[in-house]
Amino acid sequence: MPRERNPNRDRAYQIWLEHNGNVTNRQIAEMLGVNEKVIAVWKQRDKWKVVQHSPDESCTTRKRGAPKGNKNAFGKSGGAPTGNKNAVGNVGGGAPLRNHNAIKTGEYETIWLDTLDEKELELYEQIDLDPMAQVNEQLRFFSIRERRMMMRIRKLTEGLTEKQRRVLQERVSIKEPVQVHDEKSGQSKTVVLTRNQLVTTEIEETEYRAIEDILSLEEALTRVQDKKLKAIQLKAQLLSNGGGQEKEITVRRWSRDKSGA
């Protein structure tokens, strides 16, 4: 079921129209009691400025490229040599701006506020930025991740085998001669009958290096436990500091250590 549209989204646009666009996102946010960045997202998604343009007005887009008079490419004709067919069938152009073609795991993905969906925007507003709450949340995640990794290690250890065998069976038709006695004539004759049977057609044995998977998981588990220990030390430090500016400085320092781990 689709999520209901936030009523403040339309109210924000009406406020912007009433002021002929001469009102800041912060002022609109204060009127509606929402985050200023959420107003910026609504403005971008609903294209407020494009809607406000009259048919007689023209909107110019700044061209990309080197500034006028730049001679970095002086003497170059540009493009591929004559007769080159490297781009045959290619419509041309690179990937669109802010595309996600290179994203594999999302670990290093750049988050653009105007790309968040409604559910992510709601989560964005509800995030508790208190340093102690953030540390407690990370400790819970580290503990869950630690348990999952230990369960994977135990599962691999219990099912550790040196070899795995794969047997491939196929259903084939087999012809067999059968003696049939004719009671009317009193004679016997040979009849070829066809029957289907499962026959082993391929047997494959492969070495299963489960020990390597176990070692990799144990190394990853050590890294997770090290981060968990740093989070515990940070929590103890926050409790001893008692909050304030020292708390924020400590969180920044821990974030740098965490990114470098």
Coordinates of C-alpha atoms in Angstrom, one line a residue, residues 17-260:
L17 CA 3.8 30.7 -4.1
E18 CA 2.3 33.3 -1.8
H19 CA 5.7 34.9 -1.3
N20 CA 6.5 34.7 -5.1
G21 CA 9.5 32.6 -4.3
N22 CA 11.0 35.2 -2.0
V23 CA 11.1 33.0 1.1
T24 CA 13.9 30.8 2.3
N25 CA 13.6 27.1 3.0
R26 CA 14.4 27.8 6.7
Q27 CA 11.5 30.2 6.9
I28 CA 9.1 27.7 5.4
A29 CA 10.4 25.0 7.7
E30 CA 9.8 27.1 10.8
M31 CA 6.2 27.8 9.7
L32 CA 5.5 24.1 9.2
G33 CA 7.7 22.7 12.0
V34 CA 9.7 20.4 9.7
N35 CA 13.4 20.0 8.8
E36 CA 14.8 22.7 6.5
K37 CA 16.5 20.0 4.3
V38 CA 13.2 18.3 3.8
I39 CA 11.8 21.5 2.3
A40 CA 14.8 21.6 -0.1
V41 CA 14.0 18.0 -1.2
W42 CA 10.3 18.9 -1.9
K43 CA 11.3 22.0 -3.8
Q44 CA 13.7 19.9 -6.0
R45 CA 11.3 17.0 -6.6
D46 CA 8.2 19.0 -7.3
K47 CA 10.2 21.5 -9.4
W48 CA 8.7 24.6 -7.8
K49 CA 10.8 27.0 -9.9
V50 CA 10.0 25.2 -13.2
V51 CA 6.2 25.3 -12.4
Q52 CA 6.4 29.0 -11.6
H53 CA 7.9 30.0 -15.0
S54 CA 5.3 31.5 -17.4
P55 CA 5.2 30.2 -21.0
D56 CA 6.9 33.5 -22.2
E57 CA 9.9 33.0 -19.9
S58 CA 12.8 31.0 -21.0
C59 CA 15.1 29.0 -18.8
T60 CA 18.7 28.8 -19.9
T61 CA 21.0 26.0 -18.9
R62 CA 24.7 26.7 -18.4
K63 CA 26.9 24.7 -20.8
R64 CA 29.6 22.6 -19.5
G65 CA 33.2 22.8 -20.7
A66 CA 36.3 24.9 -20.5
P67 CA 35.9 28.7 -20.1
K68 CA 36.1 31.0 -23.1
G69 CA 39.7 31.5 -24.3
N70 CA 41.0 28.3 -22.7
K71 CA 43.8 26.8 -24.9
N72 CA 44.4 23.5 -23.1
A73 CA 43.3 21.6 -26.2
F74 CA 44.9 23.9 -28.8
G75 CA 45.8 22.0 -31.9
K76 CA 43.5 19.1 -31.3
S77 CA 40.7 18.6 -33.7
G78 CA 38.7 16.5 -31.3
G79 CA 37.0 13.2 -31.6
A80 CA 38.3 9.8 -32.9
P81 CA 40.4 9.6 -36.1
T82 CA 38.7 9.4 -39.5
G83 CA 37.4 5.9 -40.2
N84 CA 37.4 4.9 -36.5
K85 CA 34.5 2.5 -35.8
N86 CA 35.0 2.0 -32.0
A87 CA 31.7 3.7 -31.3
V88 CA 29.5 2.1 -34.0
G89 CA 26.1 1.5 -32.6
N90 CA 26.7 3.6 -29.5
V91 CA 24.3 6.5 -29.0
G92 CA 27.0 8.4 -27.2
G93 CA 27.2 10.2 -24.0
G94 CA 28.4 9.0 -20.6
A95 CA 26.4 7.9 -17.6
P96 CA 23.9 10.4 -16.2
L97 CA 24.8 12.6 -13.3
R98 CA 24.6 10.9 -9.9
N99 CA 24.2 7.5 -11.5
H100 CA 24.7 4.4 -9.4
N101 CA 26.3 2.1 -12.0
A102 CA 29.5 1.5 -10.0
I103 CA 27.7 0.7 -6.7
K104 CA 28.5 -2.8 -5.5
T105 CA 27.7 -3.1 -1.8
G106 CA 26.7 0.5 -1.0
E107 CA 29.4 0.8 1.6
Y108 CA 31.0 3.9 0.0
E109 CA 27.9 5.3 -1.7
T110 CA 27.4 9.0 -1.7
I111 CA 24.0 9.9 -0.2
W112 CA 22.2 12.8 -1.9
L113 CA 19.3 14.2 0.1
D114 CA 17.2 14.8 -2.9
T115 CA 17.4 11.1 -3.8
L116 CA 15.8 9.8 -0.6
D117 CA 12.3 8.3 -0.8
E118 CA 9.5 9.1 1.6
K119 CA 10.4 6.3 4.0
E120 CA 14.1 7.3 4.0
L121 CA 13.1 11.0 4.6
E122 CA 11.0 9.9 7.6
L123 CA 13.9 7.9 9.0
Y124 CA 16.2 10.8 8.3
E125 CA 14.1 13.0 10.6
Q126 CA 13.9 10.4 13.3
I127 CA 17.6 9.7 13.6
D128 CA 18.8 10.4 17.2
L129 CA 22.1 12.4 16.9
D130 CA 22.9 12.1 20.5
P131 CA 26.4 10.6 20.8
M132 CA 25.5 8.2 23.5
A133 CA 22.5 6.9 21.6
Q134 CA 24.6 6.5 18.5
V135 CA 27.2 4.5 20.4
N136 CA 24.6 2.3 22.0
E137 CA 23.1 1.6 18.6
Q138 CA 26.5 0.6 17.2
L139 CA 27.1 -1.7 20.1
R140 CA 23.8 -3.5 19.5
F141 CA 24.7 -3.9 15.8
F142 CA 28.2 -5.1 16.5
S143 CA 26.8 -7.7 18.9
I144 CA 24.2 -9.0 16.4
R145 CA 26.9 -9.1 13.7
E146 CA 29.3 -10.9 16.0
R147 CA 26.6 -13.6 16.8
R148 CA 25.8 -14.2 13.1
M149 CA 29.5 -14.6 12.2
M150 CA 30.0 -17.1 15.1
M151 CA 27.0 -19.1 13.9
R152 CA 28.4 -19.3 10.4
I153 CA 31.8 -20.5 11.7
R154 CA 30.1 -23.2 13.8
K155 CA 28.0 -24.3 10.8
L156 CA 31.1 -24.6 8.6
T157 CA 33.0 -26.4 11.4
E158 CA 30.3 -29.0 11.9
G159 CA 29.9 -29.7 8.2
L160 CA 33.7 -29.7 7.5
T161 CA 34.5 -32.3 4.8
E162 CA 37.5 -32.9 2.6
K163 CA 35.6 -33.8 -0.5
Q164 CA 32.2 -33.3 -1.9
R165 CA 30.7 -35.8 -4.4
R166 CA 28.1 -34.9 -7.1
V167 CA 26.3 -37.7 -8.9
L168 CA 24.4 -36.9 -12.0
Q169 CA 21.6 -39.3 -13.0
E170 CA 19.5 -39.2 -16.2
R171 CA 16.4 -41.0 -17.3
V172 CA 17.3 -43.1 -20.4
S173 CA 15.4 -45.5 -22.6
I174 CA 16.6 -49.1 -22.5
K175 CA 15.5 -51.8 -25.0
E176 CA 15.3 -55.4 -23.8
P177 CA 14.4 -58.6 -25.7
V178 CA 11.5 -60.4 -24.1
Q179 CA 10.2 -64.0 -25.0
V180 CA 6.4 -63.9 -25.6
H181 CA 4.3 -67.1 -25.9
D182 CA 1.3 -67.1 -28.2
E183 CA -1.3 -69.4 -26.8
K184 CA -3.3 -69.6 -30.0
S185 CA -0.4 -70.7 -32.2
G186 CA 1.6 -72.4 -29.4
Q187 CA 4.7 -70.6 -30.6
S188 CA 7.1 -68.3 -28.8
K189 CA 8.6 -65.2 -30.3
T190 CA 11.1 -62.5 -29.2
V191 CA 9.7 -59.0 -28.8
V192 CA 11.8 -55.9 -28.0
L193 CA 10.3 -53.8 -25.3
T194 CA 11.5 -50.3 -24.2
R195 CA 11.5 -49.1 -20.6
N196 CA 12.8 -46.0 -18.9
Q197 CA 15.4 -46.2 -16.1
L198 CA 17.5 -43.8 -14.1
V199 CA 21.2 -44.3 -14.9
T200 CA 24.2 -42.6 -13.4
T201 CA 25.9 -40.7 -16.2
E202 CA 28.4 -38.6 -14.3
I203 CA 30.2 -38.7 -11.0
E204 CA 32.2 -35.6 -9.9
E205 CA 34.3 -35.2 -6.8
T206 CA 35.5 -31.7 -5.8
E207 CA 37.8 -30.5 -3.0
Y208 CA 35.9 -28.3 -0.6
R209 CA 38.2 -25.8 1.1
A210 CA 35.9 -25.0 4.1
I211 CA 38.9 -24.3 6.3
E212 CA 39.7 -21.2 4.2
D213 CA 36.1 -19.9 4.7
I214 CA 36.4 -20.5 8.4
L215 CA 39.7 -18.6 8.6
S216 CA 38.3 -15.7 6.6
L217 CA 35.3 -15.5 8.9
E218 CA 37.5 -15.6 12.0
E219 CA 39.6 -12.7 10.7
A220 CA 36.4 -10.7 10.0
L221 CA 35.1 -11.6 13.4
T222 CA 38.3 -10.3 15.0
R223 CA 37.8 -6.9 13.2
V224 CA 34.2 -6.7 14.3
Q225 CA 35.1 -7.4 17.9
D226 CA 37.9 -4.8 17.7
K227 CA 35.4 -2.2 16.6
K228 CA 33.0 -3.3 19.3
L229 CA 35.8 -2.9 21.9
K230 CA 36.4 0.7 20.6
A231 CA 32.7 1.5 20.9
I232 CA 32.7 0.2 24.5
Q233 CA 35.8 2.3 25.3
L234 CA 34.1 5.3 23.7
K235 CA 31.0 4.8 25.8
A236 CA 33.0 4.7 29.0
Q237 CA 34.8 7.9 27.9
L238 CA 31.5 9.6 27.2
L239 CA 30.2 8.7 30.6
S240 CA 33.3 10.0 32.3
N241 CA 33.2 13.3 30.3
G242 CA 29.7 14.1 31.2
G243 CA 28.6 15.4 27.8
G244 CA 29.0 18.9 26.2
Q245 CA 31.5 19.9 23.7
E246 CA 34.0 17.2 24.8
K247 CA 31.4 14.6 23.9
E248 CA 31.2 15.8 20.3
I249 CA 35.0 15.9 19.9
T250 CA 35.3 12.3 21.2
V251 CA 32.6 11.1 18.7
R252 CA 34.5 12.7 15.8
R253 CA 37.8 11.1 16.9
W254 CA 36.1 7.7 17.2
S255 CA 34.5 8.1 13.7
R256 CA 37.9 8.7 12.2
D257 CA 39.3 5.6 13.9
K258 CA 36.3 3.6 12.8
S259 CA 36.7 4.7 9.1
G260 CA 40.4 3.8 9.2

